[in-house]
Amino acid sequence: MEGCPRNRETIGPKLLDLIPQGRKWYQEDKNNIDQEKKLELRLGPPGGDEEDRSAMKKNNNTETRNIKMESEDKSFQGFNSNHFSSSNKTSQKRTAPGPVVGWPPVRSFRKNLASTSSSKLGNESSHGGQINKSNDDDEKQVEPKREGMFVKINMDGVPIGRKVDLNANNSYEQLSFAVDKLFRGLLAAQRESSGGEGEEKPIIGLLDGKGEFTLTYEDNEGDKMLVGDVPWQMFVSSVKRLRVIKSSEISSALTFGCSSKQEKMRH
Amino acid sequence: MTEEEDSSAKMSEDVKRYLKLDPRSSSAATSEPPCSSSSSSSASALANKSRNFKSFEPPCPDHVLENVLENVLQFLTSRCDRNAVSLVCRSWWRVEAQTRFEVFIGNCYSLSPVRLTHRFTRVRSLVLKGKPRFADFNLMPRNWGAQFAPWVAATAKAYPWLEKVHLKRMFVTDDDLALLAESFPGFKDLTLVCCEGFGTSGIAVVANKCRQLKVLDLLESEVTDDEVDWLSCFPAGETHLESLSFDCVESPISFNALEELVVRSPFLKKLRTNRFVSLEELHRLMVRAPQLTSLGTGSFSPDNVLQGEQEPDYAAAFRACKSISCLSGFRDLTPEYLPAISPVCANLTSLNFSYANISPDMLKPIIRNCHNIRVFWALDSICDEGLQAVAATCKELRELRVFPFDPREDSEGPISGVGLQAISEGCRKLESILYFCQRMTNGAVTAMSENCPQLTVFRLCIMGRHRPDHVTGKPMDDGFGAIVKNCKKLTRLAVSGLLTDEAFSYIGEYGKLIRTLSVAFAGNSDRALRYVLEGCPKLQKLEIRDSPFGDVGLRSGMHRYCNMRFVWLSSCVLSRGGCREVAHALPNVVVEVFGSDDDDDDDTVTGDYVETLYLYRSLDGPRKDAPKFVTIL
């Protein structure tokens, strides 16, 4: 059925949809497994082999916590536990269980409240910025209102850090303009105070390595990377903070402590 | 004689129309006064009849009895009573079938449409439920079934006088709606709850063709935006509309059409708009329809923040709507405007804030005046403090639902056992509660069990899986145990948190009236399932997910699956063999197994593991419309 997309996170548990949404939790091989108790249901780090259909299917490992009662009788009846063992490969590095399909049991139209109405919280009485309906038309275009996704951004040579709203930008180009806007004045002020020119120069060339500065980021795995190499959405979903560094210091900034991912990407 | 003529006039038109009477006996029969009480009057009616009968032949006793029965049975509306009546004997079965005007089918696959139309010949109202509830949480693949199509096709032919259709969790297409609109000239009431498969074009056809329409309620359904201005499709002139609810329609509407519709709907009492109706527009509607009793307020946010100009006087509009007893909506609440509803608070019996991020400070001034509230839905943004305010004022509260603003397992939990306990102490008449929280204590749950003996529905969702009592670290067994022991009227229970088999032993033993039980991430072993299936004598609907229950547990319920509406077990530890065993042993039970992805096109059985088991009784055997991914054992 062609549904009018209603801000639903999942439209139906298609296999591919399950992968980002329902991060299945599965059991570690090393827990387990008494030959008799074929069915040990446990919690291990989430993720799993995405190609392995049977791994996707079994998402029902229950956790046995240490604080729990010593429950004697785990009489899981004769059952092949093949389906419960899965690869140790994890696609996300999380130590806590990931979200499970359909849990908590809240219907999808109740789920996006956090992102649509946070700006309306009573404490901050703001109704500015509400105009997302075009007033002239009868037909109201309503964009789903999204919460700003603010990440910290620092710049070499500027002691003051800023925050940039990634959701307000749709491309790297826009982001680079935003960075320019945020830091141009500050940079100039900084230079002036340290005896240099106070003239405001646009900060350009952040993405191609040609400018004085280059934009880098730290992703959710702690790796430092150059901005611009991956598709925008992928970037937005993995970025944790940004840093504007001097282009001359790229190689030292990136290799310090981290990945050779960037090396590979640049080739 | 005059007495008899009077009573003949009193007899309802319906009964006159439907009585199959021998012409000679008609005057005698119609002279009977409608029997307004029970069986004793039917005896005296019989006596009266033979005295007044004018024909030369004595009436056939069966015929007479059936006529009398028809008179009596028209007063029986409860389907449980009617079901009992139909079991007395064949003659009673027949009469009951002819006089049943409202049919309720709890599971659309429990019988075929043909069986319905053969047995009941004069249906005016049909209630049909399709998918099981867990389908709402993406645990069931799309295209599983529950299509309305065969039902509308069958009833279109059999019941030209059908007036009301109420569907829940069914798949309804625009074509189905078109057929419905064309087939039933007297159609009055369409209510679609949690349905999908149709769009605004289907609604437009209903609006246009159902000239007697009184109720068009779309609740929590998914409605495709076909970019049809369905509100303009209502015919010109005065309508019969009494209730119009479209708060779930996620597409813009033509406000002018809505306003014009409201103006020409003098009987309109319930209007629930969607979030595309701004506060200014709501104001206009309220001014046009001060007779409303139930109002869904749409966005509750102004389109334009007028500067310097006069804003509409929203409070005055509310003041003018003296009959409003039910308020909902607030889909995009602008907090400054909330106080506008104050004039109606004292009369409110139902208030739904469950889409509004309302803080305790926003809530308190409002709820302070809501002495008569019986139903209150909100988000947990009101915090324990807000719940305390509710407990302090809402002494008539019967139903409370608190939904999570941020429905994730690891989110901040603004409400807890503190709020629950406060409610239990303040709202002693509480009958139904749905409570989402991050942490809970056995103490609070036990307190509720002791303070609220009227509870019939207790649904607690501790969002973190397997979470114990956060103060003692113990499982939540004692709390739920107290609920089933103390709340003797409990018919519906949903459990959560860390639970051992012991909790289920309490449920099985003390849950004497429980009809619906929902379990997730609970229990240790098959014993838990056994306790439930061997206890809980009234259990009808059992839905379980992600719990360590297997074939042995499943087997322990074989003696009763024929008497239950359905059993759902997903992500448990069932094997195909175990399910097949049940299927073979119980021919009247349909056993469906399927996985959770619907692009599993290969028919090959992928192993022995059963992801989801859904079984239900059926009079007509397995359904023919099962998609490929469903296997019926």
mmCIF file of N, CA and C in Angstrom, chain B residues 14 19 49 57 63 87 89 114 117 136 185 193 203 210 229 242 257 261 374 383 400 449 455 458 463 490 575 594 616:
data_model
loop_
_atom_site.group_PDB
_atom_site.id
_atom_site.type_symbol
_atom_site.label_atom_id
_atom_site.label_comp_id
_atom_site.label_asym_id
_atom_site.label_seq_id
_atom_site.Cartn_x
_atom_site.Cartn_y
_atom_site.Cartn_z
ATOM 1 N N ASP B 14 -39.979 -1.449 13.619
ATOM 2 C CA ASP B 14 -39.073 -2.520 13.207
ATOM 3 C C ASP B 14 -39.704 -3.876 13.402
ATOM 4 N N LEU B 19 -41.894 -8.964 11.749
ATOM 5 C CA LEU B 19 -42.639 -10.132 12.181
ATOM 6 C C LEU B 19 -43.220 -10.840 10.966
ATOM 7 N N LYS B 49 -52.911 -13.726 24.312
ATOM 8 C CA LYS B 49 -53.040 -14.003 22.894
ATOM 9 C C LYS B 49 -54.188 -14.982 22.651
ATOM 10 N N GLU B 57 -58.993 -21.118 13.731
ATOM 11 C CA GLU B 57 -58.060 -22.211 14.024
ATOM 12 C C GLU B 57 -57.141 -21.824 15.162
ATOM 13 N N HIS B 63 -45.236 -21.498 16.012
ATOM 14 C CA HIS B 63 -45.370 -20.229 15.330
ATOM 15 C C HIS B 63 -45.633 -19.115 16.328
ATOM 16 N N LEU B 87 -28.610 -20.798 22.044
ATOM 17 C CA LEU B 87 -28.229 -22.181 22.348
ATOM 18 C C LEU B 87 -29.359 -22.999 22.946
ATOM 19 N N CYS B 89 -32.503 -23.893 21.892
ATOM 20 C CA CYS B 89 -33.018 -24.946 21.000
ATOM 21 C C CYS B 89 -33.033 -24.379 19.599
ATOM 22 N N VAL B 114 -19.783 -15.723 4.177
ATOM 23 C CA VAL B 114 -20.969 -16.474 3.770
ATOM 24 C C VAL B 114 -21.718 -17.008 4.983
ATOM 25 N N THR B 117 -23.790 -14.209 6.502
ATOM 26 C CA THR B 117 -25.003 -13.803 5.811
ATOM 27 C C THR B 117 -26.045 -14.913 5.800
ATOM 28 N N ASP B 136 0.253 -3.562 15.511
ATOM 29 C CA ASP B 136 0.461 -2.116 15.634
ATOM 30 C C ASP B 136 1.915 -1.770 15.887
ATOM 31 N N PRO B 185 -28.043 2.349 0.983
ATOM 32 C CA PRO B 185 -28.655 3.673 0.904
ATOM 33 C C PRO B 185 -28.936 4.305 2.260
ATOM 34 N N VAL B 193 -10.992 2.195 12.888
ATOM 35 C CA VAL B 193 -9.995 2.335 13.950
ATOM 36 C C VAL B 193 -8.764 1.522 13.576
ATOM 37 N N ILE B 203 -12.526 8.164 1.207
ATOM 38 C CA ILE B 203 -13.325 8.963 2.140
ATOM 39 C C ILE B 203 -14.250 9.899 1.373
ATOM 40 N N CYS B 210 -23.053 8.739 0.781
ATOM 41 C CA CYS B 210 -23.837 8.299 1.946
ATOM 42 C C CYS B 210 -24.614 9.489 2.477
ATOM 43 N N ASP B 229 -9.892 16.795 -2.217
ATOM 44 C CA ASP B 229 -10.531 17.641 -1.222
ATOM 45 C C ASP B 229 -11.817 16.964 -0.772
ATOM 46 N N GLU B 242 -23.345 13.927 12.809
ATOM 47 C CA GLU B 242 -23.288 14.131 14.250
ATOM 48 C C GLU B 242 -21.854 14.028 14.757
ATOM 49 N N ALA B 257 -13.856 24.452 3.035
ATOM 50 C CA ALA B 257 -14.833 23.377 2.881
ATOM 51 C C ALA B 257 -15.272 22.867 4.252
ATOM 52 N N LEU B 261 -19.001 23.066 5.798
ATOM 53 C CA LEU B 261 -19.644 21.819 6.208
ATOM 54 C C LEU B 261 -20.195 21.945 7.627
ATOM 55 N N ARG B 374 -13.147 12.182 33.874
ATOM 56 C CA ARG B 374 -13.196 10.731 34.048
ATOM 57 C C ARG B 374 -12.123 10.043 33.228
ATOM 58 N N CYS B 383 5.228 14.778 34.351
ATOM 59 C CA CYS B 383 6.045 14.336 35.490
ATOM 60 C C CYS B 383 5.215 13.841 36.674
ATOM 61 N N LEU B 400 -6.898 6.462 33.095
ATOM 62 C CA LEU B 400 -5.684 7.270 32.952
ATOM 63 C C LEU B 400 -4.746 6.597 31.970
ATOM 64 N N SER B 449 -2.915 -1.529 43.854
ATOM 65 C CA SER B 449 -3.815 -2.685 43.949
ATOM 66 C C SER B 449 -4.704 -2.561 45.172
ATOM 67 N N LEU B 455 -10.310 -1.516 39.652
ATOM 68 C CA LEU B 455 -9.526 -1.664 38.430
ATOM 69 C C LEU B 455 -9.972 -2.859 37.590
ATOM 70 N N PHE B 458 -5.287 -3.059 33.869
ATOM 71 C CA PHE B 458 -4.020 -2.597 34.431
ATOM 72 C C PHE B 458 -2.914 -2.913 33.438
ATOM 73 N N MET B 463 9.637 0.597 30.456
ATOM 74 C CA MET B 463 10.186 0.559 29.107
ATOM 75 C C MET B 463 11.515 -0.166 28.981
ATOM 76 N N LEU B 490 -10.426 -7.457 37.673
ATOM 77 C CA LEU B 490 -9.472 -7.245 36.582
ATOM 78 C C LEU B 490 -9.779 -8.123 35.379
ATOM 79 N N SER B 575 9.063 -24.433 18.156
ATOM 80 C CA SER B 575 9.544 -25.125 16.970
ATOM 81 C C SER B 575 8.356 -25.439 16.077
ATOM 82 N N PHE B 594 4.759 -17.514 10.888
ATOM 83 C CA PHE B 594 5.446 -16.687 9.915
ATOM 84 C C PHE B 594 6.608 -15.956 10.569
ATOM 85 N N TYR B 616 -5.852 -19.180 16.188
ATOM 86 C CA TYR B 616 -7.198 -18.689 16.499
ATOM 87 C C TYR B 616 -8.201 -19.750 16.074
#
